[in-house]
């Protein structure tokens, strides 16, 4: 009998075609919206595999309903804070994710957000649209430059390294990083220095968050953290919204503790159009599009299908969260 799998969304074209060739009975949610929890819980019962997205919570409840057939969970994402990893591991279920393939796309977007926030792009576009564009003025809409400045990367993993590499091309001369441990290889390439978070906050002109959301990093960017930063600093988060205490970020921007922010991730997602963040002229927000290039999403989908297939047929996953 073919294994039964649940796939919580249609995948990009190549990945979808590969999925359809699997020797498996596939239940796939077809609508372009997150699968409702009750549907997921109904369909996962007795399934051998699950291919999910970062919008699908994988917890004890889901694992309990799935039962003992479940062999593999494959998330089409590099982040897996939506998965209770310990619970999945304790059930001896394999867990796959999609590292590397989204590094370039996410780093491009993070660099873009840093530039956009530094150069006041939101205010500039609004000014043009609102008829505020008058004659050229020496100080109008002046932002900050990258030449000879310090970049602080919180979490020098694959994406953090790629962001630093990109921003160095704009003139950054000094790269600091903080995190759980030193990253000697990446640090050597970037001539980056490992410092405490406090030192990074105090010394950086640009602070870019590239770390995972964990118990330790949850809301680490609160008012006190923003207070430590330079009043001219630019803050960028393309990792997870939960790393930031969002009301504190709003206050920090209103109180001018920092100059501006660029966000690809928020709490919650989607962010309400009424959110105060969107009313602030010095905050650029985009809707979690870090990895959103067709090439990258197809690669992520393919990787997720390959992980699913390997787990279904008793092989080790090409990209596993743990072995
Ligand atoms: C991920 O894969 O975790 C990213 O946030 C998607 O862009």
Coordinates of N, CA and C in Angstrom, one line a residue, residues 143-321:
X143 N 19.2 60.8 4.5 CA 19.3 59.6 5.3 C 20.8 59.4 5.7
X144 N 21.1 58.1 5.9 CA 22.5 57.9 6.3 C 23.2 57.0 5.3
X145 N 24.5 57.1 5.2 CA 25.4 56.5 4.2 C 26.0 55.2 4.9
X146 N 26.6 54.4 4.0 CA 27.2 53.1 4.6 C 28.7 53.3 4.7
X147 N 29.3 54.2 3.9 CA 30.7 54.4 3.9 C 31.3 54.5 5.3
X148 N 32.3 53.6 5.6 CA 33.0 53.7 6.8 C 32.2 53.5 8.1
X149 N 31.1 52.8 7.9 CA 30.2 52.6 9.0 C 30.3 51.2 9.6
X150 N 29.6 51.0 10.7 CA 29.7 49.7 11.4 C 28.3 49.0 11.3
X151 N 28.4 47.7 10.9 CA 27.2 46.9 10.8 C 27.3 45.9 11.9
X152 N 26.2 45.7 12.6 CA 26.0 44.7 13.6 C 25.1 43.6 13.2
X153 N 25.6 42.4 13.1 CA 24.7 41.3 12.6 C 24.4 40.4 13.9
X154 N 23.1 40.3 14.2 CA 22.7 39.5 15.3 C 22.4 38.1 14.7
X155 N 23.4 37.1 14.9 CA 23.2 35.8 14.3 C 24.0 35.7 13.0
X156 N 25.3 35.4 13.1 CA 26.0 35.3 11.9 C 26.0 33.9 11.3
X157 N 24.8 33.5 10.9 CA 24.6 32.2 10.2 C 24.8 32.4 8.7
X158 N 24.2 31.5 7.9 CA 24.3 31.7 6.5 C 23.8 33.0 6.0
X159 N 22.6 33.3 6.5 CA 21.9 34.6 6.0 C 22.7 35.8 6.5
X160 N 23.0 35.8 7.8 CA 23.7 36.9 8.3 C 25.0 37.2 7.6
X161 N 25.7 36.1 7.3 CA 27.0 36.3 6.5 C 26.8 36.9 5.2
X162 N 25.7 36.4 4.5 CA 25.4 36.9 3.1 C 25.0 38.3 3.2
X163 N 24.3 38.7 4.2 CA 23.9 40.1 4.3 C 25.1 41.0 4.5
X164 N 26.0 40.6 5.4 CA 27.2 41.4 5.7 C 28.0 41.5 4.4
X165 N 28.2 40.4 3.7 CA 28.9 40.5 2.5 C 28.3 41.5 1.5
X166 N 27.0 41.5 1.4 CA 26.4 42.5 0.5 C 26.6 43.9 1.0
X167 N 26.4 44.1 2.3 CA 26.5 45.5 2.8 C 27.9 46.1 2.8
X168 N 28.9 45.2 2.8 CA 30.3 45.6 2.7 C 30.5 46.2 1.4
X169 N 29.8 45.7 0.4 CA 30.0 46.3 -1.0 C 29.5 47.8 -1.0
X170 N 28.6 48.2 -0.1 CA 28.1 49.5 0.0 C 29.0 50.4 0.8
X171 N 30.1 49.9 1.4 CA 31.1 50.7 2.1 C 31.3 50.5 3.6
X172 N 30.5 49.5 4.1 CA 30.6 49.1 5.5 C 32.1 48.7 5.7
X173 N 32.7 49.2 6.8 CA 34.1 48.9 7.0 C 34.3 48.0 8.2
X174 N 33.3 48.0 9.1 CA 33.5 47.3 10.3 C 32.3 46.4 10.6
X175 N 32.5 45.1 10.7 CA 31.4 44.2 10.9 C 31.5 43.6 12.3
X176 N 30.5 43.8 13.1 CA 30.4 43.1 14.5 C 29.3 42.1 14.4
X177 N 29.5 41.0 15.2 CA 28.4 40.1 15.3 C 28.2 39.5 16.7
X178 N 27.0 39.1 17.0 CA 26.8 38.5 18.3 C 26.0 37.2 18.1
X179 N 25.9 36.4 19.1 CA 25.2 35.1 18.9 C 25.6 34.2 20.0
X180 N 25.1 32.9 19.8 CA 25.4 31.9 20.9 C 26.9 31.5 20.9
X181 N 27.5 31.5 19.7 CA 28.9 31.1 19.6 C 29.6 31.8 18.5
X182 N 30.9 31.8 18.6 CA 31.8 32.5 17.6 C 31.7 31.7 16.3
X183 N 31.8 32.4 15.2 CA 31.8 31.7 13.8 C 33.1 32.1 13.1
X184 N 34.2 31.4 13.5 CA 35.5 31.8 13.0 C 35.6 31.9 11.5
X185 N 35.0 30.9 10.8 CA 35.2 30.9 9.3 C 34.6 32.1 8.7
X186 N 33.3 32.4 9.0 CA 32.6 33.5 8.4 C 33.2 34.8 8.9
X187 N 33.6 34.8 10.2 CA 34.2 36.0 10.7 C 35.5 36.4 10.0
X188 N 36.3 35.4 9.7 CA 37.6 35.6 9.0 C 37.3 36.2 7.6
X189 N 36.3 35.6 6.9 CA 36.0 36.1 5.5 C 35.6 37.6 5.6
X190 N 34.8 37.9 6.6 CA 34.2 39.3 6.7 C 35.1 40.2 7.5
X191 N 36.1 39.7 8.1 CA 36.9 40.5 9.1 C 36.0 41.0 10.2
X192 N 35.1 40.1 10.6 CA 34.1 40.5 11.6 C 34.5 40.2 13.0
X193 N 34.0 40.9 14.0 CA 34.4 40.7 15.4 C 33.3 40.3 16.2
X194 N 33.5 39.2 17.0 CA 32.5 38.7 17.9 C 32.4 39.6 19.2
X195 N 31.2 40.1 19.4 CA 31.1 41.0 20.6 C 29.8 40.6 21.4
X196 N 29.7 41.2 22.6 CA 28.4 40.9 23.3 C 27.3 41.7 22.6
X197 N 26.1 41.3 22.8 CA 24.9 42.0 22.2 C 25.0 43.5 22.6
X198 N 25.3 43.8 23.9 CA 25.3 45.2 24.4 C 26.3 46.0 23.6
X199 N 27.5 45.4 23.4 CA 28.5 46.2 22.6 C 28.1 46.4 21.2
X200 N 27.5 45.3 20.6 CA 27.0 45.4 19.2 C 25.9 46.6 19.1
X201 N 25.0 46.6 20.1 CA 24.0 47.6 20.0 C 24.5 49.0 20.2
X202 N 25.5 49.2 21.0 CA 26.1 50.5 21.3 C 26.9 51.0 20.1
X203 N 27.6 50.1 19.4 CA 28.6 50.5 18.4 C 28.1 50.5 17.0
X204 N 27.0 49.8 16.7 CA 26.6 49.7 15.3 C 25.7 50.8 14.8
X205 N 26.0 51.1 13.5 CA 25.2 52.1 12.8 C 23.9 51.4 12.2
X206 N 24.2 50.1 11.8 CA 23.1 49.3 11.3 C 23.0 48.0 12.1
X207 N 21.9 47.7 12.6 CA 21.7 46.4 13.4 C 20.7 45.6 12.6
X208 N 21.2 44.4 12.2 CA 20.4 43.5 11.3 C 20.2 42.2 12.1
X209 N 18.9 41.8 12.2 CA 18.6 40.6 12.9 C 18.5 39.4 12.0
X210 N 19.3 38.4 12.1 CA 19.3 37.2 11.2 C 19.3 35.9 12.0
X211 N 19.0 36.0 13.3 CA 19.0 34.8 14.1 C 17.7 34.1 14.2
X212 N 17.7 32.8 14.7 CA 16.4 32.1 14.8 C 15.6 32.6 16.0
X213 N 14.3 32.4 15.9 CA 13.4 32.7 17.1 C 13.5 31.5 18.0
X214 N 14.0 31.7 19.2 CA 14.1 30.6 20.2 C 13.6 31.2 21.5
X215 N 13.6 30.4 22.6 CA 13.2 30.9 23.9 C 14.2 32.0 24.3
X216 N 15.5 31.9 23.9 CA 16.5 32.9 24.3 C 16.3 34.2 23.5
X217 N 15.9 34.1 22.2 CA 15.9 35.3 21.4 C 14.5 36.0 21.4
X218 N 13.5 35.3 22.0 CA 12.1 35.9 22.0 C 12.1 37.3 22.6
X219 N 11.6 38.2 21.9 CA 11.5 39.6 22.4 C 12.8 40.2 22.9
X220 N 14.0 39.7 22.4 CA 15.2 40.3 22.9 C 15.4 41.8 22.5
X221 N 14.7 42.2 21.4 CA 14.7 43.6 21.1 C 13.5 44.3 21.7
X222 N 13.8 44.8 23.0 CA 12.7 45.5 23.7 C 13.2 47.0 23.9
X223 N 12.4 47.7 24.6 CA 12.7 49.2 24.7 C 14.2 49.4 25.2
X224 N 14.5 48.6 26.2 CA 15.9 48.7 26.8 C 17.0 48.5 25.8
X225 N 16.7 47.5 24.9 CA 17.7 47.2 23.8 C 17.8 48.4 22.9
X226 N 16.6 48.9 22.5 CA 16.7 50.1 21.5 C 17.3 51.3 22.2
X227 N 17.1 51.4 23.5 CA 17.7 52.5 24.2 C 19.3 52.5 24.1
X228 N 19.8 51.3 24.0 CA 21.3 51.2 24.0 C 21.8 51.6 22.6
X229 N 21.0 51.6 21.6 CA 21.5 51.8 20.2 C 21.7 53.3 20.0
X230 N 22.5 53.6 18.9 CA 22.8 55.0 18.5 C 21.5 55.6 18.1
X231 N 21.3 56.9 18.4 CA 20.1 57.6 18.0 C 20.0 57.7 16.4
X232 N 21.1 57.4 15.8 CA 21.1 57.4 14.3 C 21.0 56.0 13.7
X233 N 20.8 55.0 14.5 CA 20.9 53.7 14.1 C 19.7 53.2 13.2
X234 N 19.9 52.3 12.3 CA 18.9 51.7 11.5 C 18.7 50.2 12.0
X235 N 17.5 49.8 12.2 CA 17.2 48.5 12.7 C 16.5 47.7 11.7
X236 N 17.0 46.5 11.4 CA 16.3 45.6 10.3 C 16.1 44.2 10.9
X237 N 14.9 43.7 10.6 CA 14.6 42.3 11.0 C 14.0 41.6 9.9
X238 N 14.7 40.6 9.4 CA 14.1 39.7 8.4 C 14.1 38.3 8.9
X239 N 14.2 38.1 10.2 CA 14.2 36.7 10.8 C 12.8 36.3 11.2
X240 N 12.4 36.7 12.4 CA 11.1 36.4 12.9 C 10.6 37.6 13.7
X241 N 9.3 37.9 13.5 CA 8.7 39.0 14.3 C 8.8 38.8 15.8
X242 N 8.8 37.6 16.3 CA 8.8 37.3 17.7 C 10.1 37.7 18.4
X243 N 11.1 38.0 17.6 CA 12.4 38.4 18.2 C 12.3 39.9 18.8
X244 N 11.3 40.6 18.3 CA 11.1 42.0 18.6 C 9.9 42.2 19.5
X245 N 10.0 42.9 20.5 CA 8.8 43.4 21.3 C 8.3 44.5 20.5
X246 N 7.2 44.3 19.8 CA 6.8 45.2 18.7 C 6.3 46.5 19.2
X247 N 5.6 46.5 20.4 CA 5.1 47.8 20.9 C 6.3 48.6 21.3
X248 N 7.3 48.0 21.8 CA 8.5 48.7 22.2 C 9.2 49.3 21.0
X249 N 9.2 48.6 19.9 CA 9.8 49.1 18.7 C 9.0 50.4 18.2
X250 N 7.7 50.3 18.3 CA 6.9 51.5 17.9 C 7.3 52.6 18.8
X251 N 7.4 52.4 20.1 CA 7.7 53.5 21.1 C 9.1 54.0 20.8
X252 N 10.1 53.1 20.5 CA 11.4 53.5 20.2 C 11.5 54.4 18.9
X253 N 10.7 54.0 17.9 CA 10.7 54.9 16.7 C 10.0 56.2 17.0
X254 N 8.9 56.2 17.8 CA 8.2 57.4 18.1 C 9.1 58.3 18.9
X255 N 9.8 57.7 19.9 CA 10.7 58.5 20.8 C 12.0 58.8 20.2
X256 N 12.2 58.4 18.9 CA 13.5 58.7 18.2 C 14.7 58.1 18.8
X257 N 14.5 56.9 19.5 CA 15.7 56.2 20.1 C 16.5 55.7 18.9
X258 N 15.9 55.4 17.8 CA 16.7 55.0 16.6 C 16.1 55.8 15.4
X259 N 16.9 55.8 14.3 CA 16.4 56.6 13.2 C 15.3 56.0 12.4
X260 N 15.4 54.7 12.2 CA 14.4 54.0 11.3 C 14.5 52.5 11.4
X261 N 13.5 51.9 10.8 CA 13.5 50.4 10.9 C 13.0 49.8 9.6
X262 N 13.5 48.6 9.2 CA 13.0 47.9 8.1 C 12.6 46.5 8.5
X263 N 11.4 46.1 8.2 CA 10.9 44.8 8.7 C 10.3 44.0 7.6
X264 N 10.7 42.7 7.6 CA 10.1 41.8 6.7 C 9.2 40.8 7.5
X265 N 9.3 40.9 8.8 CA 8.6 40.0 9.6 C 8.0 40.8 10.8
X266 N 6.8 40.4 11.2 CA 6.1 41.1 12.3 C 5.3 40.2 13.2
X267 N 4.7 40.7 14.2 CA 3.8 39.9 15.0 C 2.5 40.7 15.1
X268 N 1.3 40.2 14.7 CA 1.3 38.9 14.0 C 1.5 39.0 12.5
X269 N 1.5 37.9 11.8 CA 1.5 38.0 10.4 C 0.2 37.3 9.9
X270 N -0.6 37.9 9.0 CA -0.4 39.3 8.5 C -0.6 40.4 9.5
X271 N 0.1 41.5 9.3 CA 0.0 42.6 10.2 C -1.3 43.4 9.8
X272 N -2.0 43.8 10.8 CA -3.3 44.5 10.5 C -2.9 45.9 9.8
X273 N -3.7 46.3 8.8 CA -3.4 47.6 8.2 C -3.5 48.7 9.2
X274 N -4.2 48.5 10.3 CA -4.3 49.5 11.4 C -3.1 49.6 12.3
X275 N -2.1 48.7 12.1 CA -1.0 48.7 13.0 C -0.3 50.0 13.0
X276 N 0.1 50.4 14.2 CA 0.9 51.7 14.4 C 2.2 51.7 13.6
X277 N 2.7 50.5 13.4 CA 4.0 50.5 12.7 C 3.9 51.1 11.3
X278 N 2.7 50.9 10.7 CA 2.5 51.3 9.3 C 2.2 52.8 9.2
X279 N 1.9 53.4 10.4 CA 1.7 54.9 10.4 C 3.0 55.6 10.6
X280 N 4.0 54.9 11.0 CA 5.3 55.6 11.2 C 6.0 55.9 9.9
X281 N 6.4 57.1 9.7 CA 7.1 57.4 8.5 C 8.5 56.8 8.4
X282 N 9.1 56.4 9.5 CA 10.4 55.9 9.5 C 10.5 54.4 9.7
X283 N 9.4 53.7 9.3 CA 9.4 52.3 9.4 C 8.9 51.7 8.0
X284 N 9.8 50.9 7.4 CA 9.4 50.2 6.1 C 9.0 48.8 6.4
X285 N 7.8 48.4 6.0 CA 7.4 47.0 6.3 C 7.0 46.3 5.0
X286 N 7.6 45.2 4.8 CA 7.1 44.3 3.7 C 6.6 43.0 4.3
X287 N 5.8 42.3 3.5 CA 5.1 41.1 4.0 C 5.8 39.8 3.9
X288 N 6.8 39.6 4.7 CA 7.5 38.3 4.8 C 7.9 37.8 3.4
X289 N 8.6 38.6 2.6 CA 8.9 38.2 1.3 C 10.4 37.9 1.1
X290 N 11.1 37.7 2.2 CA 12.6 37.5 2.1 C 13.0 36.4 1.1
X291 N 12.3 35.3 1.1 CA 12.7 34.2 0.1 C 11.9 34.2 -1.1
X292 N 11.1 35.3 -1.3 CA 10.1 35.3 -2.4 C 10.7 35.6 -3.8
X293 N 11.5 34.7 -4.3 CA 11.8 34.8 -5.8 C 11.3 33.4 -6.3
X294 N 10.9 33.4 -7.5 CA 10.3 32.1 -8.1 C 11.4 31.0 -8.0
X295 N 12.7 31.4 -8.3 CA 13.7 30.4 -8.3 C 13.9 29.8 -6.9
X296 N 13.9 30.6 -5.9 CA 14.1 30.2 -4.5 C 12.9 29.3 -4.0
X297 N 11.7 29.8 -4.3 CA 10.6 29.1 -3.8 C 10.5 27.7 -4.5
X298 N 10.8 27.6 -5.7 CA 10.8 26.3 -6.4 C 11.8 25.4 -5.7
X299 N 13.0 26.0 -5.5 CA 14.1 25.1 -4.8 C 13.6 24.7 -3.4
X300 N 13.0 25.6 -2.7 CA 12.5 25.2 -1.4 C 11.5 24.1 -1.5
X301 N 10.6 24.3 -2.4 CA 9.5 23.3 -2.6 C 10.1 21.9 -3.0
X302 N 11.1 21.9 -3.9 CA 11.8 20.7 -4.3 C 12.5 20.0 -3.1
X303 N 13.1 20.8 -2.4 CA 13.9 20.3 -1.2 C 12.9 19.7 -0.2
X304 N 11.8 20.3 0.0 CA 10.8 19.8 0.9 C 10.2 18.5 0.4
X305 N 10.0 18.4 -0.9 CA 9.5 17.2 -1.5 C 10.5 16.0 -1.3
X306 N 11.8 16.4 -1.6 CA 12.8 15.4 -1.5 C 12.9 14.9 0.0
X307 N 12.8 15.8 0.9 CA 12.9 15.4 2.3 C 11.7 14.5 2.7
X308 N 10.5 14.9 2.2 CA 9.3 14.1 2.4 C 9.5 12.6 1.9
X309 N 10.0 12.6 0.6 CA 10.1 11.3 -0.1 C 11.1 10.4 0.7
X310 N 12.3 11.0 1.1 CA 13.3 10.2 1.8 C 12.7 9.6 3.1
X311 N 12.0 10.5 3.8 CA 11.4 10.0 5.1 C 10.4 9.0 5.0
X312 N 9.6 9.1 3.9 CA 8.5 8.1 3.7 C 9.1 6.7 3.4
X313 N 10.2 6.7 2.7 CA 10.8 5.4 2.3 C 12.0 5.0 3.1
X314 N 12.0 5.5 4.4 CA 13.0 5.0 5.4 C 14.4 5.5 5.1
X315 N 14.6 6.5 4.3 CA 16.0 7.0 4.1 C 16.3 8.2 5.0
X316 N 17.6 8.5 5.2 CA 17.8 9.8 6.0 C 17.6 11.0 5.0
X317 N 17.1 12.1 5.6 CA 16.7 13.2 4.8 C 17.9 14.0 4.3
X318 N 17.8 14.5 3.1 CA 18.9 15.3 2.5 C 19.2 16.5 3.4
X319 N 18.2 17.2 3.9 CA 18.4 18.3 4.8 C 17.5 18.1 6.0
X320 N 18.1 17.6 7.1 CA 17.4 17.2 8.3 C 17.7 18.2 9.4
X321 N 16.8 18.5 10.2 CA 17.0 19.4 11.4 C 17.9 18.6 12.4

